[in-house]
mmCIF file of C-alpha atoms in Angstrom:
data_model
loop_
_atom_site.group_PDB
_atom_site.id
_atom_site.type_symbol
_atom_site.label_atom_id
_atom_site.label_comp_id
_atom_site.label_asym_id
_atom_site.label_seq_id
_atom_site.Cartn_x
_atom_site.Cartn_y
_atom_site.Cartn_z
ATOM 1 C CA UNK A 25 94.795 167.181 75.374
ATOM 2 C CA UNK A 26 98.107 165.650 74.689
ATOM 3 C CA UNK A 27 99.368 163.339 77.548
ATOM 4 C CA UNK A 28 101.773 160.373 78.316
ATOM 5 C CA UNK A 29 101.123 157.157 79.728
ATOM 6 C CA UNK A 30 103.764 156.172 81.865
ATOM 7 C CA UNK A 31 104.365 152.281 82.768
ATOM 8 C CA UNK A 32 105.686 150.688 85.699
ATOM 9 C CA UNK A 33 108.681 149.198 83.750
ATOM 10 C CA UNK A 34 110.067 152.651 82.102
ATOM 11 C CA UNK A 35 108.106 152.311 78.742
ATOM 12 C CA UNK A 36 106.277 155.932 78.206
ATOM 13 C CA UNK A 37 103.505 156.022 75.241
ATOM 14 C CA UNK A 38 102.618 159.833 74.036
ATOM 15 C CA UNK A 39 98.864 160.279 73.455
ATOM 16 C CA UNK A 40 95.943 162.345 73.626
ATOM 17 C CA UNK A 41 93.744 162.103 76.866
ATOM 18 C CA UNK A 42 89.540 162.452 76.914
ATOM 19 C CA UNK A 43 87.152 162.172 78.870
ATOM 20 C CA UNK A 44 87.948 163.309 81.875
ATOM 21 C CA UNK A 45 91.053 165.656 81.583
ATOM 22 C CA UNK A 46 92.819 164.479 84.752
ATOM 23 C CA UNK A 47 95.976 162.671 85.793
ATOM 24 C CA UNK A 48 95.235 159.121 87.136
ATOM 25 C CA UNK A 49 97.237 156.077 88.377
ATOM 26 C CA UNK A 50 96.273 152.683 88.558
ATOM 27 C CA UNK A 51 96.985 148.888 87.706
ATOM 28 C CA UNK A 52 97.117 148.341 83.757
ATOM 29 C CA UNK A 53 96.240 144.908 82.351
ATOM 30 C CA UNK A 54 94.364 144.388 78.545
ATOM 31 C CA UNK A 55 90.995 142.735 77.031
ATOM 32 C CA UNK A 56 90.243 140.885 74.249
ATOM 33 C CA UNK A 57 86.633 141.670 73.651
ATOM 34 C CA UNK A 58 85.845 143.350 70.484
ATOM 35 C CA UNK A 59 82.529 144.499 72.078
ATOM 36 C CA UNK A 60 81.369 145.106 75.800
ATOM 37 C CA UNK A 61 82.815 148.076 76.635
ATOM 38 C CA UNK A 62 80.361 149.636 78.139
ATOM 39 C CA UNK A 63 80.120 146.442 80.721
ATOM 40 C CA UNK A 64 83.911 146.449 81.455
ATOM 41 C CA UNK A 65 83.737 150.046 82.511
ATOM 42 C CA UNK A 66 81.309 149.631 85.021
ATOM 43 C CA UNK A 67 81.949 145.857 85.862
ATOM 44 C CA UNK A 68 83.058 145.980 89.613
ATOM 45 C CA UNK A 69 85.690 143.573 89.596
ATOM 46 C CA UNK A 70 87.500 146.344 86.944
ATOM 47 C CA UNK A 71 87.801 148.877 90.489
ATOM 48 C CA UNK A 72 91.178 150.399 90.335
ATOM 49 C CA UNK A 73 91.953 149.221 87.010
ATOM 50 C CA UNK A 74 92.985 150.732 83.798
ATOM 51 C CA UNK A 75 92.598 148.455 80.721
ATOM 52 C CA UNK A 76 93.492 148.820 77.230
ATOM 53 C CA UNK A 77 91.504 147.352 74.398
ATOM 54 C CA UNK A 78 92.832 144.989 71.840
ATOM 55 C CA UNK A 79 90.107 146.162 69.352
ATOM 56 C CA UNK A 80 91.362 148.989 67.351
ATOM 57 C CA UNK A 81 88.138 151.497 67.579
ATOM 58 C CA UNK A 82 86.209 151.546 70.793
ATOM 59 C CA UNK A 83 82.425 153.398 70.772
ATOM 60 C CA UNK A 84 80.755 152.494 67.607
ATOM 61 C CA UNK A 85 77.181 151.429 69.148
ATOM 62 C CA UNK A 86 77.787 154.171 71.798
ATOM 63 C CA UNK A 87 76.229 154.342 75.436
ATOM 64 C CA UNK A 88 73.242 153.140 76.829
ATOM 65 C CA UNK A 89 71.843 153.466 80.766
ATOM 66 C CA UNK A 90 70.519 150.088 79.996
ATOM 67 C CA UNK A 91 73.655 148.101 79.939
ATOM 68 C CA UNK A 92 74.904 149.279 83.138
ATOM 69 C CA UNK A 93 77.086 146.655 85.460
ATOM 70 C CA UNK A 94 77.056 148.996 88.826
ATOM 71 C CA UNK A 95 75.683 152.278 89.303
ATOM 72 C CA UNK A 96 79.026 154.200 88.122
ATOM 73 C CA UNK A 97 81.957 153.760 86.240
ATOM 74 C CA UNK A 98 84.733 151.139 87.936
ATOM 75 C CA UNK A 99 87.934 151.810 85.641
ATOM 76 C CA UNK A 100 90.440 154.409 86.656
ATOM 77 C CA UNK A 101 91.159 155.019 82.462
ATOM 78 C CA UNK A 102 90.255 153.130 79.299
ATOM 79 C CA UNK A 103 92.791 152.799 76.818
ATOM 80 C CA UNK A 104 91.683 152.679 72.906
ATOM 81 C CA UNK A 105 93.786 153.236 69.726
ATOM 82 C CA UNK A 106 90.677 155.348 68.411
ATOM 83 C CA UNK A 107 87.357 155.937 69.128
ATOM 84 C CA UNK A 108 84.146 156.151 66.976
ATOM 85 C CA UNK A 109 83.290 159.988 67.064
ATOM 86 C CA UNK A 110 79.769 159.205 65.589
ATOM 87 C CA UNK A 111 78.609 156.088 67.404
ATOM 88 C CA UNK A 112 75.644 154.601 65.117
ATOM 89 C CA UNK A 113 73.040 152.222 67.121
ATOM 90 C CA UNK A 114 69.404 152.679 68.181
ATOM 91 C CA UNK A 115 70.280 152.163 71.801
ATOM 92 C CA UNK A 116 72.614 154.819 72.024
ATOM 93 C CA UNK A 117 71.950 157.275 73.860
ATOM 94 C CA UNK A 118 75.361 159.358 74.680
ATOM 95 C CA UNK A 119 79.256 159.300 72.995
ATOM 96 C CA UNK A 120 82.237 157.143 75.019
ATOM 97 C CA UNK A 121 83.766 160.432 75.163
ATOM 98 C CA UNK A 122 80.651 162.054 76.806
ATOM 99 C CA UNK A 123 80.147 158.887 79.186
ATOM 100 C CA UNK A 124 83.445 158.975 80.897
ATOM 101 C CA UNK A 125 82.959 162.859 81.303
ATOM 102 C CA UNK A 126 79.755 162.329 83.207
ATOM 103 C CA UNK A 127 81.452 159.716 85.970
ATOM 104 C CA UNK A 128 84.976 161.821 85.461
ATOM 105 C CA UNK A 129 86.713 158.951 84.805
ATOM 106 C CA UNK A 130 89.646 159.338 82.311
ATOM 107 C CA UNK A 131 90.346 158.154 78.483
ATOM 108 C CA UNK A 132 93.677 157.578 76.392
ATOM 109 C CA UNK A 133 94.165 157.193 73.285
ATOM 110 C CA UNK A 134 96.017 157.564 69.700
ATOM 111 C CA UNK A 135 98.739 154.909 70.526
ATOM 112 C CA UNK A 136 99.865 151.367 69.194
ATOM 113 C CA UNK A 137 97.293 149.348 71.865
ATOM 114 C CA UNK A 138 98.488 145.906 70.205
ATOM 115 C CA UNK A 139 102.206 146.785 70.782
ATOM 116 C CA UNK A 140 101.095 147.894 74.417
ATOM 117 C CA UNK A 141 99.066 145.067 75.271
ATOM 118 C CA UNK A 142 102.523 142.837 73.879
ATOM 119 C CA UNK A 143 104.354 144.812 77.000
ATOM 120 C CA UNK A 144 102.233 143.425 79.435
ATOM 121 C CA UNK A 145 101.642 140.412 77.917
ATOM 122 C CA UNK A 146 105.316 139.670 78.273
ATOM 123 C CA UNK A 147 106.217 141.767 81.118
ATOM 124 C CA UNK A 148 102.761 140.934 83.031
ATOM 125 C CA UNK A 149 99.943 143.894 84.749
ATOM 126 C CA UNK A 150 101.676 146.711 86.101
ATOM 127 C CA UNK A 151 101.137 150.078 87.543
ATOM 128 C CA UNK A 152 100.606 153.073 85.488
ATOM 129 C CA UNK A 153 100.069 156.961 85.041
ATOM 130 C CA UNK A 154 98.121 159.186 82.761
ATOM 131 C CA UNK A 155 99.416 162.356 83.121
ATOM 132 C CA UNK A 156 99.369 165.671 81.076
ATOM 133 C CA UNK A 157 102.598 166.986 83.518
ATOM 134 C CA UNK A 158 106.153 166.023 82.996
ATOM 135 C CA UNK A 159 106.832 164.371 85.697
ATOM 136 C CA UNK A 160 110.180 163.488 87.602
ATOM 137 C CA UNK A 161 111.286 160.150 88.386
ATOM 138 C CA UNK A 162 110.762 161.013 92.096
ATOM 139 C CA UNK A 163 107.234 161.955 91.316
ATOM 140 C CA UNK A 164 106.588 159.356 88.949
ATOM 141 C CA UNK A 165 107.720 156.555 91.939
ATOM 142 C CA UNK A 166 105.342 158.881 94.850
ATOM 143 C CA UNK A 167 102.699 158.272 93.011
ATOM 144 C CA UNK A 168 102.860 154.918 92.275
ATOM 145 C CA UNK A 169 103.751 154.150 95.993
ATOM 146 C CA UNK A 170 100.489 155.714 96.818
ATOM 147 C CA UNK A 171 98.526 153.495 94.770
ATOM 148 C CA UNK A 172 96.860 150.316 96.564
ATOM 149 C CA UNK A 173 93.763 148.371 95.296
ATOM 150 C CA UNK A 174 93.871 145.881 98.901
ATOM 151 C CA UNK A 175 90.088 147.577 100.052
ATOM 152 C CA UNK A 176 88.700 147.240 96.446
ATOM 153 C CA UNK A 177 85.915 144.618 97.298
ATOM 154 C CA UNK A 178 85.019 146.645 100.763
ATOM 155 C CA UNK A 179 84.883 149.799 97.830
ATOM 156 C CA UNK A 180 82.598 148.144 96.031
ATOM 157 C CA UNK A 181 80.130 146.076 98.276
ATOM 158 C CA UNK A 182 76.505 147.144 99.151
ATOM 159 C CA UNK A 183 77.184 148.680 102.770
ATOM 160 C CA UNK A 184 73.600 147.004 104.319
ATOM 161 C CA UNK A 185 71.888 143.982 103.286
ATOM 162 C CA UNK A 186 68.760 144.771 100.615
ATOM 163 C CA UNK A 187 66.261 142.669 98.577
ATOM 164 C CA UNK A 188 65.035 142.259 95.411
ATOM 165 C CA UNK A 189 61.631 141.122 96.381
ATOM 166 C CA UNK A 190 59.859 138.146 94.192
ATOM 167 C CA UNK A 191 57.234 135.370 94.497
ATOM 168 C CA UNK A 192 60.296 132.179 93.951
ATOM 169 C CA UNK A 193 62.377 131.148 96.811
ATOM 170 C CA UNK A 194 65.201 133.316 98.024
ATOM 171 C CA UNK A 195 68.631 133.296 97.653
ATOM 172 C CA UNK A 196 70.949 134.975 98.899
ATOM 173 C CA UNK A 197 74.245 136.685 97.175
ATOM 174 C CA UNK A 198 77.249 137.567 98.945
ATOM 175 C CA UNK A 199 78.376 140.726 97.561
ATOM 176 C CA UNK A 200 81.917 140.761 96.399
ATOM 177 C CA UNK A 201 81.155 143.116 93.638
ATOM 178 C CA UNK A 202 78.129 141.281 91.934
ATOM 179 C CA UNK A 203 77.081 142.453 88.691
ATOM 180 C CA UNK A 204 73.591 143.810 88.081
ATOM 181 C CA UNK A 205 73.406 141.300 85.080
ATOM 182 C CA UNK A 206 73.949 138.595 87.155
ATOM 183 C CA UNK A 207 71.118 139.886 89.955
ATOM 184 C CA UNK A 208 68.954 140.667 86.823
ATOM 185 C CA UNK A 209 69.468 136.602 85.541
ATOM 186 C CA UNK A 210 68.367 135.513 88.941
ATOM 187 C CA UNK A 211 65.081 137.781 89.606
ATOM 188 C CA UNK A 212 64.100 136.984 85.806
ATOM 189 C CA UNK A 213 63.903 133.696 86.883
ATOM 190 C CA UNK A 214 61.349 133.995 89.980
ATOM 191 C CA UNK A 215 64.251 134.093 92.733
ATOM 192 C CA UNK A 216 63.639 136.374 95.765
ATOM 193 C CA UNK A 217 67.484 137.936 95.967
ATOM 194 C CA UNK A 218 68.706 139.242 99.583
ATOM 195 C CA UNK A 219 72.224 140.721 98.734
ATOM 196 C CA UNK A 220 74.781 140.793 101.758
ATOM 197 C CA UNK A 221 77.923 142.623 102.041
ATOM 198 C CA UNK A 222 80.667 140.763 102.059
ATOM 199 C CA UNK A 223 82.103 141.297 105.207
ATOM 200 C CA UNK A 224 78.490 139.740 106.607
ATOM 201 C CA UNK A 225 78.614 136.659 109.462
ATOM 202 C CA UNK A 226 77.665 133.354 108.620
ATOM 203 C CA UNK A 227 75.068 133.398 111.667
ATOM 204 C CA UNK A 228 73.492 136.074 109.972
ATOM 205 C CA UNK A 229 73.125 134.604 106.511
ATOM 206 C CA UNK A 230 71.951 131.300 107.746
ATOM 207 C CA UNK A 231 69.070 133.297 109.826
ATOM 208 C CA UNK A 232 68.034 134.870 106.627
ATOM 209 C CA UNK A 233 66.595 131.278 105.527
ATOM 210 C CA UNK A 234 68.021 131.068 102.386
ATOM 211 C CA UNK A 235 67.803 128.136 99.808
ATOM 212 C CA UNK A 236 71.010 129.008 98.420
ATOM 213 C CA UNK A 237 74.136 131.381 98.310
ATOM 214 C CA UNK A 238 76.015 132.348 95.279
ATOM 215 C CA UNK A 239 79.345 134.074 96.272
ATOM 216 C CA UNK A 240 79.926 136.726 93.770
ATOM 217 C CA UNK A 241 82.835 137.969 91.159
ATOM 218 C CA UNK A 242 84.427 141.434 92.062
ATOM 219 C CA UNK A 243 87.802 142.830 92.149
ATOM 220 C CA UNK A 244 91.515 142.970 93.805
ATOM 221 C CA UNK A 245 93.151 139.734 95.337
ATOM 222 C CA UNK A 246 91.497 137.362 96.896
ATOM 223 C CA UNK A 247 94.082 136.217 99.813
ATOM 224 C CA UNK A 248 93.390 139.940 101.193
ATOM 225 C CA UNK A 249 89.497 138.564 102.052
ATOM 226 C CA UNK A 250 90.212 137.132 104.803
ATOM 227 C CA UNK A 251 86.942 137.804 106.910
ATOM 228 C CA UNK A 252 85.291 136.110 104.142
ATOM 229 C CA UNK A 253 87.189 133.489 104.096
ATOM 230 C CA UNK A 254 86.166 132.854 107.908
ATOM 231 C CA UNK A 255 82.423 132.865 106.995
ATOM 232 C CA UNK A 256 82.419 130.797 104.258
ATOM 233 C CA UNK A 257 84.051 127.976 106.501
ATOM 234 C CA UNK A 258 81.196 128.216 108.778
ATOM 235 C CA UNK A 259 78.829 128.119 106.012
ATOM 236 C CA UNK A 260 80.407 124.929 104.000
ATOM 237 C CA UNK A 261 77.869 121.587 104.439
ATOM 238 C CA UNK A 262 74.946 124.190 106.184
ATOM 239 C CA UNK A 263 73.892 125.651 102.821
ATOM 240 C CA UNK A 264 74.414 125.603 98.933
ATOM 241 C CA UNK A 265 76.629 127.468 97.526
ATOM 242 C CA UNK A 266 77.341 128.738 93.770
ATOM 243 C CA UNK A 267 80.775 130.518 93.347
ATOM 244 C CA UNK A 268 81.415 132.755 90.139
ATOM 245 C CA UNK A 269 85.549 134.306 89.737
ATOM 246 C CA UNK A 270 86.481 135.984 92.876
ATOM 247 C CA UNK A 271 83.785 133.700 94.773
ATOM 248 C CA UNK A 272 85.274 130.844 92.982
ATOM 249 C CA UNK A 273 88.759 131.620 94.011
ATOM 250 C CA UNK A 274 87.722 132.964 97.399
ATOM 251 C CA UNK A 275 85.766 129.482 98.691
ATOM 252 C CA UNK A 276 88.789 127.368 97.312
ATOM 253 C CA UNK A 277 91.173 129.297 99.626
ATOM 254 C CA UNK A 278 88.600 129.146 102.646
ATOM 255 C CA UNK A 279 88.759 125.651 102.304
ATOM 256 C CA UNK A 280 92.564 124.653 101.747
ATOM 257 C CA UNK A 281 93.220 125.538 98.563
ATOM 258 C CA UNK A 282 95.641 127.567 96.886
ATOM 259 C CA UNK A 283 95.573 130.683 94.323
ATOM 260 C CA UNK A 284 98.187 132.423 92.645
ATOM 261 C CA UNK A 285 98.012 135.453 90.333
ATOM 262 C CA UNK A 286 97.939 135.056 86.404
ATOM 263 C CA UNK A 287 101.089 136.771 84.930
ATOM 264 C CA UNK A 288 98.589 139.551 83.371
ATOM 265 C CA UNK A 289 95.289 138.261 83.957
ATOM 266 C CA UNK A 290 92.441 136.263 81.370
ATOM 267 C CA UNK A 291 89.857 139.242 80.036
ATOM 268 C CA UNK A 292 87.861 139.013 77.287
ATOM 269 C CA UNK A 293 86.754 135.598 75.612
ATOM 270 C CA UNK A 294 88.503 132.201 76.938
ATOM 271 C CA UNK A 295 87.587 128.714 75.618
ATOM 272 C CA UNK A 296 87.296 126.410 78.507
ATOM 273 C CA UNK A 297 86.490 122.449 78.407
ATOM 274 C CA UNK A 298 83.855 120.641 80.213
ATOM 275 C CA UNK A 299 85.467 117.504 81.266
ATOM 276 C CA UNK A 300 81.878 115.710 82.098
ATOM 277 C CA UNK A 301 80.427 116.183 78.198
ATOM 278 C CA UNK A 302 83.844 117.300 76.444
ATOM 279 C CA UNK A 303 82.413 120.165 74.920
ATOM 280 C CA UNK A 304 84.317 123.595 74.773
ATOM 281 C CA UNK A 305 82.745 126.591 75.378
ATOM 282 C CA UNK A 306 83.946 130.113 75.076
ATOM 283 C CA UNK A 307 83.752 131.933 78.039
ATOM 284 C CA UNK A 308 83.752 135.416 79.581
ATOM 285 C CA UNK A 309 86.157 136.039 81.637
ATOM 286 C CA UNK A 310 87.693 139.488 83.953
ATOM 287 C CA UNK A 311 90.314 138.134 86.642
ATOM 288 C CA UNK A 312 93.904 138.476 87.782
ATOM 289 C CA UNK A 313 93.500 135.286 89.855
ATOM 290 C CA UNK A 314 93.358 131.173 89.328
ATOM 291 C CA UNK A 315 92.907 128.295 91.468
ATOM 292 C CA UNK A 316 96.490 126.825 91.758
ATOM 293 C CA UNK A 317 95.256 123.986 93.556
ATOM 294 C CA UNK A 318 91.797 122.421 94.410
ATOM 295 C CA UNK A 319 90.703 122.340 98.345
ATOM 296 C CA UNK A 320 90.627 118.409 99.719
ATOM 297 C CA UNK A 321 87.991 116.112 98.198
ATOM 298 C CA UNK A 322 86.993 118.298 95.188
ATOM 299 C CA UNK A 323 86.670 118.048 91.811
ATOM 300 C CA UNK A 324 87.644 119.792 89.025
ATOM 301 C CA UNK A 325 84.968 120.282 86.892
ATOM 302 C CA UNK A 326 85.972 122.342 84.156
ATOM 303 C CA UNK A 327 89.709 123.418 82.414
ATOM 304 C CA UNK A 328 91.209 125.853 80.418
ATOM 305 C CA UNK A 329 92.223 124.569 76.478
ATOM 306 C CA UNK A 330 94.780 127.626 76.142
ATOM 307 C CA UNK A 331 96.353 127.045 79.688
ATOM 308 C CA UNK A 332 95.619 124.353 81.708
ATOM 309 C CA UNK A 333 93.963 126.352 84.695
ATOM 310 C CA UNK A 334 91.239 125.031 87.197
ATOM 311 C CA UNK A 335 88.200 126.704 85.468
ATOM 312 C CA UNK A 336 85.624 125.006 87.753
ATOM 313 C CA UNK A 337 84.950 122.826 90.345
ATOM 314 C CA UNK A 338 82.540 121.058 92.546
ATOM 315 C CA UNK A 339 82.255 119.067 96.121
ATOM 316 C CA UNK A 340 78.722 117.127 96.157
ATOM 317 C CA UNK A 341 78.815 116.521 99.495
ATOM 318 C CA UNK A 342 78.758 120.092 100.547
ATOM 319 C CA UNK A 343 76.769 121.324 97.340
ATOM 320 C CA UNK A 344 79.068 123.579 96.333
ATOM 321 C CA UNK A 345 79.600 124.416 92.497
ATOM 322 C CA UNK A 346 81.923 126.947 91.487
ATOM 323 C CA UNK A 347 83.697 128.748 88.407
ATOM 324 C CA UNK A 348 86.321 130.528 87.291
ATOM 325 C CA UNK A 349 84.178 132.496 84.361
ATOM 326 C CA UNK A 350 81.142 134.439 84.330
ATOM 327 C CA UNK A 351 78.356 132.195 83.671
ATOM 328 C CA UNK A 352 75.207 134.687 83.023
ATOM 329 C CA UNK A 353 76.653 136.319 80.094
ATOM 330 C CA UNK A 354 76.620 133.881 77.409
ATOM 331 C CA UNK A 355 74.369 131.385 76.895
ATOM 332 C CA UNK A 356 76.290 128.741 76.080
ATOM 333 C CA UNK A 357 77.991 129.049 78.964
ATOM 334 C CA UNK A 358 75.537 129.411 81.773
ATOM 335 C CA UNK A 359 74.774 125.528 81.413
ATOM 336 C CA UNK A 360 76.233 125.399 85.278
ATOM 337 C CA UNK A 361 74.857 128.543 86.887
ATOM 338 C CA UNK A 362 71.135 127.403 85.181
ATOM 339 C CA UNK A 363 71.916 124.106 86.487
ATOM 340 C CA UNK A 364 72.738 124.858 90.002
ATOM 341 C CA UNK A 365 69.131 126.680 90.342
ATOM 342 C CA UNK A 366 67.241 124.624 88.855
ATOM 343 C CA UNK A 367 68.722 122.074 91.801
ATOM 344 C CA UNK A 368 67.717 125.390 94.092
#
């Protein structure tokens, strides 16, 4: 079906929807992964986003129910120049086209997606349409009015606390929109994993007698979490604590720090320098968020090469470690997630 996508800032791109053959409005930002697609759709902190792809054909191993992130897809719309109409992989088990049918979630594509991601690159994340209809300005504006992503994390969270039962200690995670990889990396190693929501009291999580806490990624801004933010005050100096994106950004704010939005947002691969051994890893990375500013007596433990931003940090004295990437992806960059539970 032919459609338009229609930006925040005027710019209009004529295409063809799939997928899902509905209008849809959300907040449009890019990523630089030529692979993973699967995992960005269904990645929580992606909730009420659409993203384009900087790879030029999108679907060539297909879809798996292996590789899933949540339980559904997160994106309002993907955004492809092409996609593989005869996805070739052993894996595969069902087309792009057919996957975003299934969770009615919709597709564009058949435009210029370098010359688009260039737009927000220079013009930064914005809100956009996908629409089949030829809208008026007046309609155009409604609509995005009516778009807000402030509840995303409450959208995403488990609604009651649950456990993945094992023989190793527990630890608990405080669901901001945790990844099922990153529950998976924890139970493969022995840990007994009690997953709060993330509205959940401090008195409650230090009853649950935890050796540990890792505050989770997820989605949306993290100066609207301010319950959480409450919480994790209480729970600084009474128990460890491992912070990955959102929790990252989220603890530094709880505990006088400052955060500011990135202009459109690191996704995709992002080399990142560990200042105790020098050594530069690539990273994966899905945020619209940075730590401006580390809370009192912390350390930065880790910065970006492209742009200097706080990547990590750490404050002994209260064991807490956190990061601005995702550290169970890759392997050589889970050095600090291993790290911290092996110390657990």
């Amino acid at each position: 079906m032919k459609g338009k996508l229609i930006l925040e800032n005027g710019k209009v791109f004529e295409g063809k929807i799939f997928g899902e053959l509905a209008d849809t409005v959300g907040e449009i930002s890019f990523n630089t992964g030529m692979t993973g697609y699967q995992e960005i759709l269904t990645d929580p902190a992606n909730h009420g986003m659409m993203i384009t792809m900087t790879y030029p054909m999108i679907g060539n191993y297909g879809i798996n129910t292996d590789d899933m992130e949540s339980d559904k897809v997160q994106l309002r719309a993907l955004i492809i120049k092409e996609d593989a109409k005869l996805p070739n992989n052993f894996r595969c088990e069902m087309t792009l086209d057919g996957f975003l049918r299934q969770y009615n979630v919709t597709g564009f594509k058949g435009i210029d997606t370098r010359y688009l991601t260039q737009i927000i690159r220079d013009n930064g994340a914005m809100k956009a349409i996908i629409t089949a209809e030829d809208l008026t300005k007046k309609e155009i504006q409604e609509r995005f009015e009516k778009f807000s992503n402030k509840n995303a994390v409450a959208e995403v969270s488990t609604k009651e606390v649950y456990e993945i039962a094992n023989e190793g200690k527990r630890i608990g995670v405080l669901d901001l929109g945790v990844k099922n990889s990153t529950l998976e990396y924890m139970k493969e190693r022995g840990f007994n994993v009690v997953v709060f929501p993330y509205n959940t009291k401090a008195e409650e999580i230090l009853a649950a007698n935890l050796s540990a806490l890792v505050v989770s990624n997820g989605p949306g801004n993290p100066e609207n979490l301010t319950e959480t933010m409450e919480e994790i005050k209480k729970l600084a100096g009474k128990i460890q604590m491992f912070g990955e994106v959102l929790g990252h950004q989220v603890i530094a704010l709880a505990l006088g720090g400052k955060v500011a939005k990135l202009k459109y947002g690191h996704r995709g691969g992002y080399p990142v320098k560990n200042l105790a051994t020098g050594k530069v890893i690539i990273t994966a990375q899905n945020t619209g968020y940075v730590v401006e500013e580390l809370p009192k007596d912390f350390e930065m433990t880790h910065q970006g090469v492209n742009v200097k931003t706080i990547e990590g940090m750490k404050n002994d004295n209260l064991k807490i470690v956190t990061v601005q990437y995702m550290p169970d992806l890759y392997k050589e960059s889970n050095d600090v997630f291993e790290n911290f539970l092996k110390l657990v």
